[in-house]
Tab-separated table of C-alpha atoms in Angstrom:
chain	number	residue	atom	x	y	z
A	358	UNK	CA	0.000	0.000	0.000
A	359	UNK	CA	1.604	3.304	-1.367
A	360	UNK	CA	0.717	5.716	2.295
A	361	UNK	CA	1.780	9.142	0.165
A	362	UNK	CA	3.597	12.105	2.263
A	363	UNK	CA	2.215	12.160	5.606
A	364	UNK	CA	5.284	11.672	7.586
A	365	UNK	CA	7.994	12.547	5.273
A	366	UNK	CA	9.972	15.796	4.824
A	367	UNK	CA	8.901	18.245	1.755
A	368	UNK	CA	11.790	19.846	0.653
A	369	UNK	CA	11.876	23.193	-0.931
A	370	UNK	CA	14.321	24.643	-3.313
A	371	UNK	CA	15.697	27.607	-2.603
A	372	UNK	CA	13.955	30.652	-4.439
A	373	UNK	CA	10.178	28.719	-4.800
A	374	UNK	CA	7.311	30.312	-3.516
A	375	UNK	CA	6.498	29.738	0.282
A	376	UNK	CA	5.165	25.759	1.379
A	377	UNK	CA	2.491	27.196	3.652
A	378	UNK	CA	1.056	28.669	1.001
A	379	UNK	CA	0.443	26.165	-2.073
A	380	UNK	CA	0.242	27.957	-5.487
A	381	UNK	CA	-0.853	25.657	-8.506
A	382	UNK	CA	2.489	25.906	-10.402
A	383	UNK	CA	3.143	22.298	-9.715
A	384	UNK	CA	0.090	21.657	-12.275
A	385	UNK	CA	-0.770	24.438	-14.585
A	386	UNK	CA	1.939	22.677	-17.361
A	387	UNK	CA	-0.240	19.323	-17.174
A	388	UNK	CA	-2.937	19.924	-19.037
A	389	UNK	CA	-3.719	16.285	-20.678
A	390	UNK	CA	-6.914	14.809	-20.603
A	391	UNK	CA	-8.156	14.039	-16.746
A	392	UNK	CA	-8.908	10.370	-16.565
A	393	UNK	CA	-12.116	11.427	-15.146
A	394	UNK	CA	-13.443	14.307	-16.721
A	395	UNK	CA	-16.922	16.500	-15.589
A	396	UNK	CA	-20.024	17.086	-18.058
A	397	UNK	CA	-19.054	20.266	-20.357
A	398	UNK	CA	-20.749	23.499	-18.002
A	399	UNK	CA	-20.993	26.955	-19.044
A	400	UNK	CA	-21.350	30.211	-17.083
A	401	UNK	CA	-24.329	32.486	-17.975
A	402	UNK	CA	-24.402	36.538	-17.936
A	403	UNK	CA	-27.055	37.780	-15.006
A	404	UNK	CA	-28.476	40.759	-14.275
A	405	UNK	CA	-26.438	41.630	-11.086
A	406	UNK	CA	-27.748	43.765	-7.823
A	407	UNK	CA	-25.728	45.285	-6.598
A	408	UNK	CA	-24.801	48.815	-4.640
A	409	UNK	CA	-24.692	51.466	-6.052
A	410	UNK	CA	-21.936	53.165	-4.487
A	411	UNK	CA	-18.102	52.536	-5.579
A	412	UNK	CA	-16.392	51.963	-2.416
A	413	UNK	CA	-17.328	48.811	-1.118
A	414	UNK	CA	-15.162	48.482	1.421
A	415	UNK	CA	-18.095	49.038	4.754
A	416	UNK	CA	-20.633	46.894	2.795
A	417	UNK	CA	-18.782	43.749	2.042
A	418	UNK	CA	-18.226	40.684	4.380
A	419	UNK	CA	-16.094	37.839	3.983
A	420	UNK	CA	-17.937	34.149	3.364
A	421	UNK	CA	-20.212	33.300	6.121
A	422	UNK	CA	-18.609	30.061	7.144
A	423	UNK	CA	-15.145	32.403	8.125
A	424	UNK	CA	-16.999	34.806	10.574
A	425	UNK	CA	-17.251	34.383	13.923
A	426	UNK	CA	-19.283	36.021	16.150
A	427	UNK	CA	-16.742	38.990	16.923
A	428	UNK	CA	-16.438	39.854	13.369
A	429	UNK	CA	-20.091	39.314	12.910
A	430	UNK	CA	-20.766	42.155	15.274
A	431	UNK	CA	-18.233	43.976	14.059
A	432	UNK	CA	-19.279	43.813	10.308
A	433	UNK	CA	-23.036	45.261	11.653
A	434	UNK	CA	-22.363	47.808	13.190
A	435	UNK	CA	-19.032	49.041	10.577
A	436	UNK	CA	-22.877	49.696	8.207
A	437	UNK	CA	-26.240	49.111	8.519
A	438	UNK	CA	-26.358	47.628	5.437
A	439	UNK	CA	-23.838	44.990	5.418
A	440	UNK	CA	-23.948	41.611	3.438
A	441	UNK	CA	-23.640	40.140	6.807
A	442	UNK	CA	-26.819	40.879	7.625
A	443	UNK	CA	-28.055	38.816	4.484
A	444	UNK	CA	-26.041	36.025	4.674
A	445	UNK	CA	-25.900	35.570	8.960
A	446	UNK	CA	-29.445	37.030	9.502
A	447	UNK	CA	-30.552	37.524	13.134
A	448	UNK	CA	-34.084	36.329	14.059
A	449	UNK	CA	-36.244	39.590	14.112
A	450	UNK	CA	-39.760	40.810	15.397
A	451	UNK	CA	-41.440	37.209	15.928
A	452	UNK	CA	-39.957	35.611	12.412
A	453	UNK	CA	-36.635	32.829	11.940
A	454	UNK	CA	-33.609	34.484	10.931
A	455	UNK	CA	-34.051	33.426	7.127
A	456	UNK	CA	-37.207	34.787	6.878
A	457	UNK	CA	-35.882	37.824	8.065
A	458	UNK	CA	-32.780	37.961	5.586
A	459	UNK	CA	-35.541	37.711	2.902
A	460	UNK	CA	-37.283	40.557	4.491
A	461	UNK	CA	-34.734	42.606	4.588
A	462	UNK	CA	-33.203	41.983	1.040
A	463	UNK	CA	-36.397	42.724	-0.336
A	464	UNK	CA	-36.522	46.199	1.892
A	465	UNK	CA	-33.124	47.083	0.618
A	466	UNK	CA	-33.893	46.818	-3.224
A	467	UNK	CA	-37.599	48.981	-2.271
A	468	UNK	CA	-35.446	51.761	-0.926
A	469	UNK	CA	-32.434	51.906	-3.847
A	470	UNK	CA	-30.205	50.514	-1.226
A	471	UNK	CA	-29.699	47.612	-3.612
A	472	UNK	CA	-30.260	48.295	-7.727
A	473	UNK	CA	-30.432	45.652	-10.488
A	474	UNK	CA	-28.142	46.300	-13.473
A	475	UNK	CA	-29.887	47.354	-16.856
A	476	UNK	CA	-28.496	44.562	-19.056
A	477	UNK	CA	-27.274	40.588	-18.173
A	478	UNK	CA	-23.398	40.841	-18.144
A	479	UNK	CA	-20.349	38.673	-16.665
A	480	UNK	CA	-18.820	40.829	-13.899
A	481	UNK	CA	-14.797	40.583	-13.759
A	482	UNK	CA	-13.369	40.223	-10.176
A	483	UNK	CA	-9.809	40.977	-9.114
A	484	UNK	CA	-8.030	40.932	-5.806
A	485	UNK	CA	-4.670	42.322	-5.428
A	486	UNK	CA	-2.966	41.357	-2.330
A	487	UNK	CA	0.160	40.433	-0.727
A	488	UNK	CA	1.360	36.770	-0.036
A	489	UNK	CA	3.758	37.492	2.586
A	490	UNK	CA	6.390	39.897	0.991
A	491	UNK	CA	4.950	39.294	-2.553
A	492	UNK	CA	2.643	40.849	-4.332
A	493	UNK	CA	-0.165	38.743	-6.380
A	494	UNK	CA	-3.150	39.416	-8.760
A	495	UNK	CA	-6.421	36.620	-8.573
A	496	UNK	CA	-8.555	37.395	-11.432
A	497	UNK	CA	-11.631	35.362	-12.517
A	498	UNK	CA	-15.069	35.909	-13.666
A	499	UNK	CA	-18.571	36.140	-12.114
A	500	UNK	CA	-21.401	34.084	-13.788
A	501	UNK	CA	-24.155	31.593	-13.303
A	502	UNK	CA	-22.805	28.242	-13.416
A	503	UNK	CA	-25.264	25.655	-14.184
A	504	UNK	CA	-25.605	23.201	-11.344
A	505	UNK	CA	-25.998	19.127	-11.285
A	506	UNK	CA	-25.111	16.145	-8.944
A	507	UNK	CA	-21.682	16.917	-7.407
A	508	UNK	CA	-19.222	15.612	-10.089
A	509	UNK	CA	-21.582	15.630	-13.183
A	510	UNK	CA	-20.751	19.024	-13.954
A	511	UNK	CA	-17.769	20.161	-11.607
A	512	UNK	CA	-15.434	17.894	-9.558
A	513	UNK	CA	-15.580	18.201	-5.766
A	514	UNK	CA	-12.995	17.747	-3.689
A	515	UNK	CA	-13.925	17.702	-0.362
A	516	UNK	CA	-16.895	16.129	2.100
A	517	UNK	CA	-19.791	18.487	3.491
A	518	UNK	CA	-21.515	18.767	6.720
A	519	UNK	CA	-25.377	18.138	7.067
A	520	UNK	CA	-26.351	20.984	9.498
A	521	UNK	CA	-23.942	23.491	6.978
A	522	UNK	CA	-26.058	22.169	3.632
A	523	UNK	CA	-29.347	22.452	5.771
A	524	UNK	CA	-28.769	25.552	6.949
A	525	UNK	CA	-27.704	27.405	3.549
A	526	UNK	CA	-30.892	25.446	1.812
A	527	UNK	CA	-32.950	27.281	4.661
A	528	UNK	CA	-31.503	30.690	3.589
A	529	UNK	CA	-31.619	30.173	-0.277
A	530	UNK	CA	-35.426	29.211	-0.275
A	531	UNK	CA	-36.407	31.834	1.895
A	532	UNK	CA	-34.111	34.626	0.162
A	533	UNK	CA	-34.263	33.191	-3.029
A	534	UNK	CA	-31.199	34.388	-4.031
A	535	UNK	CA	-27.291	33.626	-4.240
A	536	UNK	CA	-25.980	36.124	-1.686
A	537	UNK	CA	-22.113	35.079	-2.073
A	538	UNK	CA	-20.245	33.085	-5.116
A	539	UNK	CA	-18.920	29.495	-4.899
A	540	UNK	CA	-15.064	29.497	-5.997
A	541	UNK	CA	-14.954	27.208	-9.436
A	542	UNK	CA	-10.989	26.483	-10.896
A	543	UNK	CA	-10.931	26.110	-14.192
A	544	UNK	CA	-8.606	24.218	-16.645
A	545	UNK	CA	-9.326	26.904	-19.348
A	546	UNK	CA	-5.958	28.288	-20.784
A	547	UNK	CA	-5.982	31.929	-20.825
A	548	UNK	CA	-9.201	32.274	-19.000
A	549	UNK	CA	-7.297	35.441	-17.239
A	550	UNK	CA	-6.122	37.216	-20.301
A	551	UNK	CA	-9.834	37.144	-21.648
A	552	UNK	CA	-11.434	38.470	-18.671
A	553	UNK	CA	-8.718	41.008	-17.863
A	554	UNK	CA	-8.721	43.423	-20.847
A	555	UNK	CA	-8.251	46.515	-18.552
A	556	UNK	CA	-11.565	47.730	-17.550
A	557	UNK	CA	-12.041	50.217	-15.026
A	558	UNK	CA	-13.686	48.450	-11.843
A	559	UNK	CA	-17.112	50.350	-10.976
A	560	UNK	CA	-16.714	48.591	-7.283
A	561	UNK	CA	-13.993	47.814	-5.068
A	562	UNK	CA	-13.496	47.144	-1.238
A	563	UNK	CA	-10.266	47.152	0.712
A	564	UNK	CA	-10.167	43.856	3.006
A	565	UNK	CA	-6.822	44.309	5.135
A	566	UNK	CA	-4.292	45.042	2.870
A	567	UNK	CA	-6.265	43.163	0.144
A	568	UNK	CA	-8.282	44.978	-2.693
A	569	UNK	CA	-11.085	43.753	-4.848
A	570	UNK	CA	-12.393	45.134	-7.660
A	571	UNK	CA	-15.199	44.520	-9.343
A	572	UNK	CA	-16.344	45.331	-13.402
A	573	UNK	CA	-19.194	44.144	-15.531
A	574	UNK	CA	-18.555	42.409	-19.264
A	575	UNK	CA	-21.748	43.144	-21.307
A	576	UNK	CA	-19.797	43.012	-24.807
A	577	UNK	CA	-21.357	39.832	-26.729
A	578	UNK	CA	-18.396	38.933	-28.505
A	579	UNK	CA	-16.491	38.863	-25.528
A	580	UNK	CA	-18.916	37.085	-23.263
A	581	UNK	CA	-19.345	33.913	-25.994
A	582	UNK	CA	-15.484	34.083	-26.107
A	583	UNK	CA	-14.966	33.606	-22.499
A	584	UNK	CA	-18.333	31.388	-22.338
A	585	UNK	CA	-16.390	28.898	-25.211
A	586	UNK	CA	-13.030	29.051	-23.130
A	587	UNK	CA	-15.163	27.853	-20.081
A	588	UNK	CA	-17.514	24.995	-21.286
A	589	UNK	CA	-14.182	23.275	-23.286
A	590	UNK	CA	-12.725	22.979	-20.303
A	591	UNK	CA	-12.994	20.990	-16.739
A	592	UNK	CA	-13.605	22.532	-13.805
A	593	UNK	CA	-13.375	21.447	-10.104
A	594	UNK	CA	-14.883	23.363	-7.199
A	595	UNK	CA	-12.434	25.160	-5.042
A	596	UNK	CA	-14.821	26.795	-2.183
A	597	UNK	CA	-18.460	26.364	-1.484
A	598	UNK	CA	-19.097	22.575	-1.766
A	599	UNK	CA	-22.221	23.595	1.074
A	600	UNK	CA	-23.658	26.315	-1.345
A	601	UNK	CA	-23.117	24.128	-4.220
A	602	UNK	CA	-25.011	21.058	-3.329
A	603	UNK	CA	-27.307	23.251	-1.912
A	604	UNK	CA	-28.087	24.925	-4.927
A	605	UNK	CA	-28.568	21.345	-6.612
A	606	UNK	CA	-30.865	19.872	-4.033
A	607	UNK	CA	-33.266	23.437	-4.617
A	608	UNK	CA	-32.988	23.052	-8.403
A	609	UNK	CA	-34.236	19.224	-8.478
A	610	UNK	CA	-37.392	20.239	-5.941
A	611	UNK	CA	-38.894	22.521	-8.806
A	612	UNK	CA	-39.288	23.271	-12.529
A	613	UNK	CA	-37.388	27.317	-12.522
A	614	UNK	CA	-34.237	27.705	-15.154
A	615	UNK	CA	-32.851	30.157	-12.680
A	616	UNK	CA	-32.628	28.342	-10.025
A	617	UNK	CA	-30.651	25.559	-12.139
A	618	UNK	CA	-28.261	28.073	-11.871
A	619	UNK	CA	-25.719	29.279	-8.963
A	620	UNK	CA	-23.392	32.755	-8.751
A	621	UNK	CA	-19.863	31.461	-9.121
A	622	UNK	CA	-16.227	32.732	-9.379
A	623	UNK	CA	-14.333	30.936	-11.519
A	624	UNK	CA	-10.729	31.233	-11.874
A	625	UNK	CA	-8.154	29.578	-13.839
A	626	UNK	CA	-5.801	27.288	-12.655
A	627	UNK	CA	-2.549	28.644	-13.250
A	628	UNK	CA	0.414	29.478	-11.122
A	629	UNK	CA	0.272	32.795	-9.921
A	630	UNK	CA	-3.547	32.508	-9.088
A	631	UNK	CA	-4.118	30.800	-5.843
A	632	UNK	CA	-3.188	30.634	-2.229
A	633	UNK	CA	-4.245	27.687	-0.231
A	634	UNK	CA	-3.670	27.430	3.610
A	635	UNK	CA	-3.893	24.960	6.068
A	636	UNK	CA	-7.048	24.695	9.134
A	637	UNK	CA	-6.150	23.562	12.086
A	638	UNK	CA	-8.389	21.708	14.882
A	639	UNK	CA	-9.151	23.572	18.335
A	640	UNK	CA	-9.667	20.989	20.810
A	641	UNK	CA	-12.279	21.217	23.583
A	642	UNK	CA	-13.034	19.309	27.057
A	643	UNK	CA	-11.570	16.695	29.278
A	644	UNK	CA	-9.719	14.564	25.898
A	645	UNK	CA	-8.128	17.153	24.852
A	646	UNK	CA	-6.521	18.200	27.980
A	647	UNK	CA	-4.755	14.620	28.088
A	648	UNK	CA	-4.291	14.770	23.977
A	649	UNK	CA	-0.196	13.979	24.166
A	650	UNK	CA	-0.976	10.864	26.174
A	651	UNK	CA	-4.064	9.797	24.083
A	652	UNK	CA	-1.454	10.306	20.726
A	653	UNK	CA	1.664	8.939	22.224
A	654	UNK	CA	0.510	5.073	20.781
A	655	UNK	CA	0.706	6.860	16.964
A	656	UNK	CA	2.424	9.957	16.907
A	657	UNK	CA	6.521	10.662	18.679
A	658	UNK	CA	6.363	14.318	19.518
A	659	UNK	CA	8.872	16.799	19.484
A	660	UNK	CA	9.138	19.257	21.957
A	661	UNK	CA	9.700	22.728	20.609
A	662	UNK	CA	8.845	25.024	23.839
A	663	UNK	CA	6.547	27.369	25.135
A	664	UNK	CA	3.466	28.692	23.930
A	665	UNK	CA	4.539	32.123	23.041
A	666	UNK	CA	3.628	34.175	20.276
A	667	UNK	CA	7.360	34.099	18.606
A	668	UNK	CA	7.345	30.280	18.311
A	669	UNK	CA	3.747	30.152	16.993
A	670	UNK	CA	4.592	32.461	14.322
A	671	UNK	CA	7.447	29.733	12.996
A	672	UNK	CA	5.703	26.166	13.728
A	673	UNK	CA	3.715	26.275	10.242
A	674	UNK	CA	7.512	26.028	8.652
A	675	UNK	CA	9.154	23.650	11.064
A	676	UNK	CA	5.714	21.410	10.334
A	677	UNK	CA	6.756	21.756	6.752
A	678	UNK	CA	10.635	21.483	6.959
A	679	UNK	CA	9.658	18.061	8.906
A	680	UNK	CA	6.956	16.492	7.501
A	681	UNK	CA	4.868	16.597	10.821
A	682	UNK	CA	2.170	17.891	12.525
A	683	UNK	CA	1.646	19.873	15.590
A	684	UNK	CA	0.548	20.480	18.773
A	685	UNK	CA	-0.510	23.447	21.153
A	686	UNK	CA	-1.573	22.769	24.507
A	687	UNK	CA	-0.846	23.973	27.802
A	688	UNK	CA	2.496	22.698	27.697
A	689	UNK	CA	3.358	24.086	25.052
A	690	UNK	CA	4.351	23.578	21.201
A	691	UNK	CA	5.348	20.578	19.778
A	692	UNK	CA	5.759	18.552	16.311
A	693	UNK	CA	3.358	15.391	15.847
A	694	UNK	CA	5.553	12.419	13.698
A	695	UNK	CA	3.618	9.973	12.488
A	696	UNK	CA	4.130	5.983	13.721
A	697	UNK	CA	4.215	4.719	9.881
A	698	UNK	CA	3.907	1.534	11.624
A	699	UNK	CA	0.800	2.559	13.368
A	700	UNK	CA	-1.071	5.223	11.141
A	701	UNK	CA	-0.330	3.304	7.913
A	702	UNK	CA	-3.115	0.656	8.724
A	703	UNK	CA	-5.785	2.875	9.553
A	704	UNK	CA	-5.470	4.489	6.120
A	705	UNK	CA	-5.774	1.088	4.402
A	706	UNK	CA	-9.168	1.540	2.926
A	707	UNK	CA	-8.513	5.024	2.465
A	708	UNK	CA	-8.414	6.110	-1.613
A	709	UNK	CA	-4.596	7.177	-2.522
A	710	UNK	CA	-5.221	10.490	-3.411
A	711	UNK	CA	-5.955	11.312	0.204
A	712	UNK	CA	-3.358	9.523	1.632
A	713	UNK	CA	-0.802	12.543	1.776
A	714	UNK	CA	-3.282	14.952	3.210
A	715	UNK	CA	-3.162	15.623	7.097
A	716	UNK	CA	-6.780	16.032	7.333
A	717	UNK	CA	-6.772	12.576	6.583
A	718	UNK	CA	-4.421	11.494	9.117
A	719	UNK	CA	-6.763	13.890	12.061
A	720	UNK	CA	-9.525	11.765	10.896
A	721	UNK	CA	-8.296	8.298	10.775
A	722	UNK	CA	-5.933	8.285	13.740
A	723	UNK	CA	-6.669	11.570	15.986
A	724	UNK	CA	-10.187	11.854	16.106
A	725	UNK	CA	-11.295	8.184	17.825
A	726	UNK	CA	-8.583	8.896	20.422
A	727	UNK	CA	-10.571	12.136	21.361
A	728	UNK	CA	-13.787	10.933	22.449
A	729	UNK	CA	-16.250	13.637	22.613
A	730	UNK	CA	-13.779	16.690	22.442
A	731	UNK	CA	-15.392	19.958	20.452
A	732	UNK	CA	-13.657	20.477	17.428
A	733	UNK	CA	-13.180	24.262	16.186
A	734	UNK	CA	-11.713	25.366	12.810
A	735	UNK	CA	-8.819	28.200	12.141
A	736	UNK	CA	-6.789	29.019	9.560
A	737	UNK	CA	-4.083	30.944	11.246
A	738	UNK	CA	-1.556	29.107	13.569
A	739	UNK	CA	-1.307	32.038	15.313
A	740	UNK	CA	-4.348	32.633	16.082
A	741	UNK	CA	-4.916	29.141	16.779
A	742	UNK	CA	-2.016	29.448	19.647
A	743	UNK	CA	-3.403	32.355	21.429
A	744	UNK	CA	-6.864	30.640	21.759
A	745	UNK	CA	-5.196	27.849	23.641
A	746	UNK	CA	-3.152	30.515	25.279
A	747	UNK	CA	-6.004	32.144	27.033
A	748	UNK	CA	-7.899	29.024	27.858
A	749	UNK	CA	-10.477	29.568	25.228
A	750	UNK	CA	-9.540	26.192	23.621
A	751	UNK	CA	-7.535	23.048	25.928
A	752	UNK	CA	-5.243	22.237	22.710
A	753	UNK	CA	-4.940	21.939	18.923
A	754	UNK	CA	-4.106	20.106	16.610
A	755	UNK	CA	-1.908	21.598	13.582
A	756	UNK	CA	-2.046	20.333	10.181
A	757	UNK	CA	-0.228	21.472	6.785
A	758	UNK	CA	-1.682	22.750	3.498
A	759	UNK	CA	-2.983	20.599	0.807
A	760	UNK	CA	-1.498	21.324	-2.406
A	761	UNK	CA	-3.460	22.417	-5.488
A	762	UNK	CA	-1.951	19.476	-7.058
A	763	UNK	CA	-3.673	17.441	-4.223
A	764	UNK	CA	-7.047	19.248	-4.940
A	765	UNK	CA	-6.820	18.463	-8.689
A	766	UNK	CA	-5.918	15.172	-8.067
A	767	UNK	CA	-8.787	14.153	-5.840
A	768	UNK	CA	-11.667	15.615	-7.793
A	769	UNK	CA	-10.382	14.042	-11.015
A	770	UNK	CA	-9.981	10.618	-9.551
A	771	UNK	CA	-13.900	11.394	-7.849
A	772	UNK	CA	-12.147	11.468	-4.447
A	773	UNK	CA	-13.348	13.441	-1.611
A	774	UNK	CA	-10.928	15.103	1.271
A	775	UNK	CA	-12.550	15.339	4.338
A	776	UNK	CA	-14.525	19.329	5.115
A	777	UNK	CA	-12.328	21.523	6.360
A	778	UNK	CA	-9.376	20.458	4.602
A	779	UNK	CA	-8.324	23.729	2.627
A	780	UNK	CA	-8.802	27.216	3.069
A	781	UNK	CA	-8.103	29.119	-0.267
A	782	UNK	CA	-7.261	32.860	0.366
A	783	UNK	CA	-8.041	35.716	0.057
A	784	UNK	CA	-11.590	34.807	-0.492
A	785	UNK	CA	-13.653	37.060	-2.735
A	786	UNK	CA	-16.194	39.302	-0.924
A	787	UNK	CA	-20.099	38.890	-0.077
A	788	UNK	CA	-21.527	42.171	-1.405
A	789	UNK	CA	-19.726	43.272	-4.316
A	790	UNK	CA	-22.963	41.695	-6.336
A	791	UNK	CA	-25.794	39.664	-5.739
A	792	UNK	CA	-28.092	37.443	-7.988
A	793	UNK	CA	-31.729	36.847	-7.177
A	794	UNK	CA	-33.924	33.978	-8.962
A	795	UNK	CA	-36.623	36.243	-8.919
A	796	UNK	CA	-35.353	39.029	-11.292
A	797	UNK	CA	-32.283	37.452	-12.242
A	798	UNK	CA	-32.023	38.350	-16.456
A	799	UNK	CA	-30.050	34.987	-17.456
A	800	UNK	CA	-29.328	35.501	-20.864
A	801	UNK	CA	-28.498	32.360	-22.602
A	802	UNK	CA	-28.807	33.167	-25.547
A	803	UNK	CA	-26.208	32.683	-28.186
A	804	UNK	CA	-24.289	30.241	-26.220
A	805	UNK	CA	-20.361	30.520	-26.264
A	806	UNK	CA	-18.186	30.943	-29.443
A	807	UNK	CA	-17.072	28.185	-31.268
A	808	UNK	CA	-13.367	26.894	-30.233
């Protein structure tokens, strides 16, 4: 049985971009035939709504499912009429939260806070950020992807959770409306160069030292030519496996063309276009104050010291430099080796293409040692440190990126990783347009160009 990485240093040459953040260099010259390849899709021009200011930056949230409830507050009261208040409703005046997001989407387009575009168009997206010292560019395009069964159309790549796919099915039958895109990759060569012809962006909104910007495509010639790039190409879903199989579940219940579509970014899958970062596990109650005991049987750990902020800040690269996990507890920081001897087995029945991610390895030989321990999700290791720091978590668990390699990999072979196993960044934000089913203007008409 071939157990893939888990365990084993990753080297790094000198000069390549930094391990804790995957880029998609290590596939964008492979573009054969996948030996599993999706249904041919298409993304459709929509009549966007969207506000009509320019600056963006006090309306916009990030994705619901990366706010907590500090943010959440934060993002209300920054403007009354935040996206968060769409896509995290509160209950309100005797009705369920989702019938008051409805409410108030529907008050916000009455009173001009909200305004549908004139014409159906494909809005270009942009975010210009900073990848520790370097700067990068994600561009991609804004549509309405036709959805299907999860790997009809576009590949998955990683397991969803009931109560998430529940809960967003709640919100998009009672707003009727996709209040945030899904992130799509596609294998489309050039996809950026089409979309990116140098248009002015009539929105943008600064997110940290991020900036997005936002411009509609309305010219036929060019829509059809970025449609026909698109639909000959595959595609595999990056972020928003919840919204997307939520979306697909609504569109079998009824007969409506719109809702057999869902708001989607798609972006190709080339080097310099993505950033994918690990999430880590926060551990709560009595098993995971006794973790390094309950491990000990499958993992040798390696002291590294105290829990202070200067060795938190360096653990994601020591993880990396030696093919490890980690730990945070009260006791400290550690590294988490793998027992090949030990782990090995319990991925037996596990498909290869997973076998080198460390979600994999939390699953099959952390999580039955931790009984009934709450399990939190971060992204930051950082963050993740000071949480256990000030006793709002016992300990954590930290695991290393997946690779976009990994991601590509999995959905072509019709493999899923287990949720929560990547965390692309930045993510685009909730706000700079919404599509309703309602009033939505598909235009499918004329269908892309010919290749």
């Amino acid at each position: 049985m071939r157990f893939g990485t888990i365990g084993l240093p990753r080297t790094v040459a000198r000069g390549s971009p930094n391990p804790r953040r995957r880029t998609a260099e290590t596939v964008c010259d492979n573009r054969t035939s996948p030996t599993k390849r999706a249904e041919v899709s298409d993304l459709i021009p929509f009549r966007g709504l969207r506000y009509p200011a320019s600056d963006l930056s006090a309306c916009t949230a990030p994705p619901y499912d990366v706010i907590d409830d500090d943010e959440r507050r934060v993002l209300e009261e920054r403007d009354p009429h935040n996206a968060v208040r769409l896509i995290l409703p509160r209950d309100d005046d005797g009705c369920d939260r989702y019938e008051a997001a409805a409410r108030l989407l529907r008050d916000w387009c009455a009173r001009g806070v909200l305004r549908r575009d004139s014409q159906p168009a494909l809005y270009g997206y942009r975010i210009l950020f900073h990848d520790d010292t370097s700067p990068r560019v994600t561009t991609g395009v804004i549509g309405g992807l036709p959805v299907a069964a999860p790997g009809e159309a576009v590949l998955p790549h990683e397991r969803t959770l009931a109560r998430a796919r529940n809960d967003r099915l709640a919100l998009l039958r009672a707003t009727r409306a996709n209040l945030d895109p899904i992130w799509v990759l596609s294998l489309a060569s050039g996809l950026t160069e089409l979309v990116d012809a140098g248009e002015t962006p009539v929105a943008t909104a600064r997110d940290g030292d991020a900036l997005h910007e936002l411009w509609p495509i309305t010219d036929a010639a060019r829509i059809a030519t970025i449609r026909g790039a698109i639909t000959g190409a595959s595609m595999v879903l990056a972020d928003g496996h919840h919204r997307y199989e939520t979306a697909a579940a609504y569109a079998r219940d009824r007969d409506d063309p719109a809702a057999a579509l869902i708001m989607a970014l798609v972006v190709e899958l080339t080097g310099t276009q993505l950033c994918v970062r690990a999430i880590h596990r926060l551990l709560s109650g009595e098993p995971a104050r006794s973790l390094r005991e309950r491990l000990s049987s499958r993992f040798t750990l390696t002291e590294l010291g105290p829990n202070v902020p200067e060795l938190a800040a360096t653990v994601e690269a020591r993880m990396d430099d030696a093919g490890a996990l980690g730990i945070v507890d009260r006791d400290g920081i550690g590294l988490l080796h793998p027992r090949l001897e030990a782990i090995a087995p319990l991925l037996r029945d596990e498909p290869d293409a997973v076998h080198g991610v460390d979600a994999a390895c939390f699953d099959a030989a952390i999580r039955p040692l931790i009984g009934d321990a709450v399990i939190d999700y971060r992204n930051d290791a950082a963050t993740v440190a000071a949480l256990v720091e000030k006793g709002a978590a016992d300990a954590a668990v930290l695991l290393r990126p997946v690779s976009v390699d990994q991601i590509r990999s999995a959905a072509l072979a019709g493999v899923r990783m287990p949720e929560k196993s990547t965390f692309f960044a930045p993510k685009p934000r909730t706000g700079m347009v919404f599509r309703t089913l309602d009033e939505s203007g598909d235009d499918r008409s004329g269908g892309p160009a010919a290749n």
